[in-house]
XYZ file of C-alpha atoms in Angstrom:
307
model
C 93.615 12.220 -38.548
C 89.890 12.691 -36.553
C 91.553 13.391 -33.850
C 93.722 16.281 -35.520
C 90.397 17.776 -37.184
C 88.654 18.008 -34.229
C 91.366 19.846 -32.664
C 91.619 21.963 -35.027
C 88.077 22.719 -34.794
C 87.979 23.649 -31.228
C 90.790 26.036 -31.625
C 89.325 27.582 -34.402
C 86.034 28.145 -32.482
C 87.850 29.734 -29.723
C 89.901 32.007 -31.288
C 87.167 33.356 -33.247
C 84.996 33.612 -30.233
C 88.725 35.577 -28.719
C 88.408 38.199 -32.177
C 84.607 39.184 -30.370
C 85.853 38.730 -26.520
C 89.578 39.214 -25.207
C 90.587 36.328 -22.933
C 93.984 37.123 -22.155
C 96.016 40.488 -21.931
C 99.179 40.556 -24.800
C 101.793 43.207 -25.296
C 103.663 42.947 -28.245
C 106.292 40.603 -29.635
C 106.624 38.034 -26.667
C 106.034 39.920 -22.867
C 104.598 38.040 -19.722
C 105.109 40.698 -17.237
C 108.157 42.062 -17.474
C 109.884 38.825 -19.020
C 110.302 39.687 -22.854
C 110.510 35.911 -24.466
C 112.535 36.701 -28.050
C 111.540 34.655 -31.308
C 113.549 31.040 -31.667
C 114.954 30.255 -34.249
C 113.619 26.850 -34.451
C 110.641 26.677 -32.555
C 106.862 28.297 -33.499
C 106.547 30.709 -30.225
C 103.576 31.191 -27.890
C 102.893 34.713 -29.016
C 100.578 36.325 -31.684
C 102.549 39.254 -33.103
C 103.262 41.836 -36.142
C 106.289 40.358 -37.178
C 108.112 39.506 -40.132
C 111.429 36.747 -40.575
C 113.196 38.039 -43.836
C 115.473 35.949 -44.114
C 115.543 32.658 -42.351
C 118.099 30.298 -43.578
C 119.911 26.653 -42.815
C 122.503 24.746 -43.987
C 121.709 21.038 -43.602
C 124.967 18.483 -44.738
C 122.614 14.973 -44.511
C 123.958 11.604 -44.586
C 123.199 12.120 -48.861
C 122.916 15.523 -49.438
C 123.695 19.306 -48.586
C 120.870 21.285 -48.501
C 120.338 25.327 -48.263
C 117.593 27.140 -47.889
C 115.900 30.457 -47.052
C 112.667 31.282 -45.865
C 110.353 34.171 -45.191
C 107.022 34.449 -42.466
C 104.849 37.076 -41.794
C 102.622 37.473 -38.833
C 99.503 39.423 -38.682
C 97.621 40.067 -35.662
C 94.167 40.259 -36.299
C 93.088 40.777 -32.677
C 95.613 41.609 -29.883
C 95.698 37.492 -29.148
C 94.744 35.971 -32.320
C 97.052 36.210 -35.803
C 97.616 34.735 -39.210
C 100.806 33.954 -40.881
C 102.158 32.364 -44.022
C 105.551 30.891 -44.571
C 107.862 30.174 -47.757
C 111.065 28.738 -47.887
C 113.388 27.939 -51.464
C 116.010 25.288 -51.171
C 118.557 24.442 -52.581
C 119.562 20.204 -52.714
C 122.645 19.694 -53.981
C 123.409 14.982 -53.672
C 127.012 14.331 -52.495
C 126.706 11.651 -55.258
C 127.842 13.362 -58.165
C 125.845 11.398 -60.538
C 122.514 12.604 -58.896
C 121.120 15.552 -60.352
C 120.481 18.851 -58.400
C 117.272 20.081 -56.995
C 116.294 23.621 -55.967
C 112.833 25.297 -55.759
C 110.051 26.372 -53.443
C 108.730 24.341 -50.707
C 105.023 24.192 -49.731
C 104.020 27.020 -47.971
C 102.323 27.028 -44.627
C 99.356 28.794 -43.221
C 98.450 29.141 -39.762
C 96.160 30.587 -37.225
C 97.697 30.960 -33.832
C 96.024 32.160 -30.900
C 97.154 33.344 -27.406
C 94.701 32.077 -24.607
C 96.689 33.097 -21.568
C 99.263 35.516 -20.211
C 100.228 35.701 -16.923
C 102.802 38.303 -15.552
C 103.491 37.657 -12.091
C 104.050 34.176 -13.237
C 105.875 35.014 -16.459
C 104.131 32.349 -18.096
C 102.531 32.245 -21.788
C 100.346 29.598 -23.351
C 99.681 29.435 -27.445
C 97.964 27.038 -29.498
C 98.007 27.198 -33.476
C 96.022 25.744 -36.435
C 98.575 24.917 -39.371
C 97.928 24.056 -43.157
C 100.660 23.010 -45.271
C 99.934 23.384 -49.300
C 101.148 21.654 -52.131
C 102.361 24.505 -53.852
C 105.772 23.975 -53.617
C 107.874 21.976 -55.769
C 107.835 18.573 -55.355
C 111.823 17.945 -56.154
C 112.360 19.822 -52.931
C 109.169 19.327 -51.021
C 109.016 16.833 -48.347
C 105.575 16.098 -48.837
C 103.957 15.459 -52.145
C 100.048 16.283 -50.313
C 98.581 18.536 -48.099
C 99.300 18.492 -44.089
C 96.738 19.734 -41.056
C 98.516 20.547 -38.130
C 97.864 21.614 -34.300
C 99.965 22.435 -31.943
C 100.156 23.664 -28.347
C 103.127 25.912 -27.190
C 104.250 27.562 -24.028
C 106.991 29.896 -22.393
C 107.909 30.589 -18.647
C 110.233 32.455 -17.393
C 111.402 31.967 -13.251
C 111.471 35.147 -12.376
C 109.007 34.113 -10.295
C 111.695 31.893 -7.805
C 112.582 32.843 -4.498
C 115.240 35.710 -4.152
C 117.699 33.340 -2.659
C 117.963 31.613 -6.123
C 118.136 35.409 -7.987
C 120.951 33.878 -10.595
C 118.599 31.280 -11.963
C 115.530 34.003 -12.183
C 116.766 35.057 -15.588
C 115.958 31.495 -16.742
C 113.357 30.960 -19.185
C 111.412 27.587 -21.063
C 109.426 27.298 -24.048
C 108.022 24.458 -25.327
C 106.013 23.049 -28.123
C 104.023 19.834 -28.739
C 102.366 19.256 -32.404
C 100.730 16.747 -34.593
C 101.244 16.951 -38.258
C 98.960 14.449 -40.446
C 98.518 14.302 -43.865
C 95.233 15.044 -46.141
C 94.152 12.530 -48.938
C 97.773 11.137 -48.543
C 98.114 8.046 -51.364
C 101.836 6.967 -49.554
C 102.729 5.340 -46.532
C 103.636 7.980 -44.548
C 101.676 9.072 -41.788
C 101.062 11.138 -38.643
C 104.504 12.933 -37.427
C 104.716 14.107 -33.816
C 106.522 17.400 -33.232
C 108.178 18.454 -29.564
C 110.536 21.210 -29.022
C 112.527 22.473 -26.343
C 114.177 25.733 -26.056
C 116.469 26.693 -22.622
C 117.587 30.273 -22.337
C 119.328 32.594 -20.471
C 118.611 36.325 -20.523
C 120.669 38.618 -19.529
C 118.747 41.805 -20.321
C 116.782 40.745 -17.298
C 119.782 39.797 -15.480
C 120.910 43.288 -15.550
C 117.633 44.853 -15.075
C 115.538 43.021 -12.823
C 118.501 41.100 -10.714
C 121.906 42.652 -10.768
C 123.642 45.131 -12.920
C 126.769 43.085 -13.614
C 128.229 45.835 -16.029
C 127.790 44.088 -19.092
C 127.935 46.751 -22.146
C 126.021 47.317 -25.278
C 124.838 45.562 -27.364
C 126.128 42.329 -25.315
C 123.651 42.842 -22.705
C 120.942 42.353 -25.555
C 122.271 38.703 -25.882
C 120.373 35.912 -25.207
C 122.455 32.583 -25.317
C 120.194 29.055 -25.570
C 119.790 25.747 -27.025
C 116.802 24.372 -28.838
C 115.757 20.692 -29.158
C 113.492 19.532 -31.967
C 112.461 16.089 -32.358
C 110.340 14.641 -35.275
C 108.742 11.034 -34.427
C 106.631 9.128 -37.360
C 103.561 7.635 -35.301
C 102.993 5.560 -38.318
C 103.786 4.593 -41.834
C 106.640 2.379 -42.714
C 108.755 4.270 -40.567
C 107.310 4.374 -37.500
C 108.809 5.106 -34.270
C 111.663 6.782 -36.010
C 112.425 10.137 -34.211
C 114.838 12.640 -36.121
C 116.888 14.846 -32.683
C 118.789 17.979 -33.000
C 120.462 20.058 -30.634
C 120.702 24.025 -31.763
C 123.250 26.172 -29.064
C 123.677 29.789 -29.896
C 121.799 32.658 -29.435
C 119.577 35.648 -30.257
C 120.612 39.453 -29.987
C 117.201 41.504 -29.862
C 117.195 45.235 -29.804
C 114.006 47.093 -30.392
C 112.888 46.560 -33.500
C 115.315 43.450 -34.923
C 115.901 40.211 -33.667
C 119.042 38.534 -35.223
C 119.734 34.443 -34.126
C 122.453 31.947 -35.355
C 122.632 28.572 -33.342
C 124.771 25.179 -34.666
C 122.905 22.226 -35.651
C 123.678 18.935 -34.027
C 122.177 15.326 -34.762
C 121.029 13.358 -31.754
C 121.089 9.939 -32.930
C 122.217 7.862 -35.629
C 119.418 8.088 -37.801
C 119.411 11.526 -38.021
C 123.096 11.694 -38.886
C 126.378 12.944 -37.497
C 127.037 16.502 -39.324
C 126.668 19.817 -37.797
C 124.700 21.955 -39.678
C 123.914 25.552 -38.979
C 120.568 27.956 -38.949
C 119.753 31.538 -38.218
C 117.467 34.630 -38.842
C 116.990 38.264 -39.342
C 113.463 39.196 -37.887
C 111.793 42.291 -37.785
C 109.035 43.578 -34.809
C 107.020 45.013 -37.373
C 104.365 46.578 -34.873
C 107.317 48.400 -33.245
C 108.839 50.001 -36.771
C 105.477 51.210 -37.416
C 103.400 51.162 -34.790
C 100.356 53.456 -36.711
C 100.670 50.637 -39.491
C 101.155 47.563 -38.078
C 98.271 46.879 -35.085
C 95.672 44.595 -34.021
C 92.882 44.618 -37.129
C 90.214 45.151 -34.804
C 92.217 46.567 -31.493
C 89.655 45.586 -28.964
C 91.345 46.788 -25.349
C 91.912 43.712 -23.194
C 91.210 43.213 -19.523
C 93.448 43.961 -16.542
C 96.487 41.352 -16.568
C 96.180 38.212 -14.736
């Protein structure tokens, strides 16, 4: 728990010190160069942005229950590399045991703070590290936790643009990653500190056909980006420790201008997290490109010349 509160501290103190001094150049909604790194579905991304996810949703059949939800986030930039967002969600639990009654409600909301230290466009390479506080606001029949969470967390993206022309087919490869701690404040319970890592593999072919080799691919196919996300969720302690919770997501994203729209399967890992496929997806909106005049940086300081 120190640990988490001190990290939170230091990224706090230097994204404030990033609202009075721009330390890395952003573009909107996810560009390193001329790689353009859409939203996942799963997985918090690098970028600070003027977006909005309206709705989210997942369909979750567990070893117990069926469970559907849908959520809403919106992102505000407040600088061009430092934003706020908030996140709801309302499920719906319904047991597969009959005599068990049903649940539905709203889950805690989340607040962050996410800032962007570092973009670099020859590289195609992104680093992002977020502050996260989840409420108890929600409803505790469908709220995981019953007490309020801190969370930090450290993401990145690269794209391999950057790989030697002889290997031009992988180029329109791109990673993202993320690595979080998520502990819990004042908790009374066992549980404990919950490690988060993600994964997400993608292939674009937008940059395939624009930066590569135009392989005739039409509209609006050639806005697809196919991938897979990983999640894992690992208790570090409690009564549960060293149980991890793995999914696998394949799909995809289609991204034109101003809307992003994602649907990807999801597949259990392991035993303990089950052995139904469930399914999640998204509508999300580039805000700052809708309305440009409306939605900008609060205080749009100009950045320096790109890395």
């Amino acid at each position: 728990m120190i640990r988490n509160i001190l990290l939170c501290a230091v990224i706090m103190v230097c994204a404030v010190a990033a609202s009075l001094w721009q330390a890395a150049p952003v573009r909107a909604h996810g560009f390193a160069g001329q790689r353009f790194f859409p939203e996942p579905i799963v997985m918090e991304d690098p970028f600070a942005a003027d977006e909005m996810n309206l709705p989210s949703f997942s369909y979750i059949r567990g070893k117990d229950t069926r469970e559907l939800s849908f959520g809403v986030e919106l992102q505000k930039r407040i600088t061009p590399n430092v934003g706020v967002s908030i996140a709801g969600e309302y499920a719906m639990i319904n047991p597969l045991d009959p005599t068990e009654p049903n649940h539905s409600g709203y889950v805690n909301p989340e607040f962050a703070l996410k800032w962007t230290p570092l973009i670099n466009a020859p590289h195609e390479a992104v680093i992002g590290l977020q502050v996260s506080l989840g409420s108890t606001l929600g409803n505790h029949n469908v709220s995981e936790d019953e007490h309020s969470t801190l969370g930090t967390q450290f993401s990145f993206g690269k794209g391999m643009g950057d790989l030697p022309p002889s290997l031009g087919w992988l180029k329109p490869v791109a990673i993202e990653g993320a690595v979080g701690l998520e502990d819990p404040i004042g908790a009374t319970t066992p549980e404990g500190t919950v490690l988060h890592t993600n994964l997400v593999l993608q292939y674009s072919i937008l940059y395939l056909q624009s930066f590569i080799r135009d392989v005739g691919i039409p509209w609006p196919l050639s806005r697809v980006f196919p991938q897979v996300e990983f999640g894992f969720d690992s208790l570090l302690s409690g009564d549960e420790r060293g149980r991890t919770t793995a999914y696998a997501y394949p799909g995809f994203v289609w991204a034109g201008r101003s809307i992003e729209i994602g649907l990807e399967a999801q597949c259990p890992l392991n035993d303990y997290t089950g052995d139904n496929v469930g399914v999640v997806g998204m509508l999300h909106f580039f805000l700052d490109d809708m309305m440009p005049t409306v939605f900008r940086p609060i205080f749009d300081v100009a950045p320096p010349e790109p890395v």
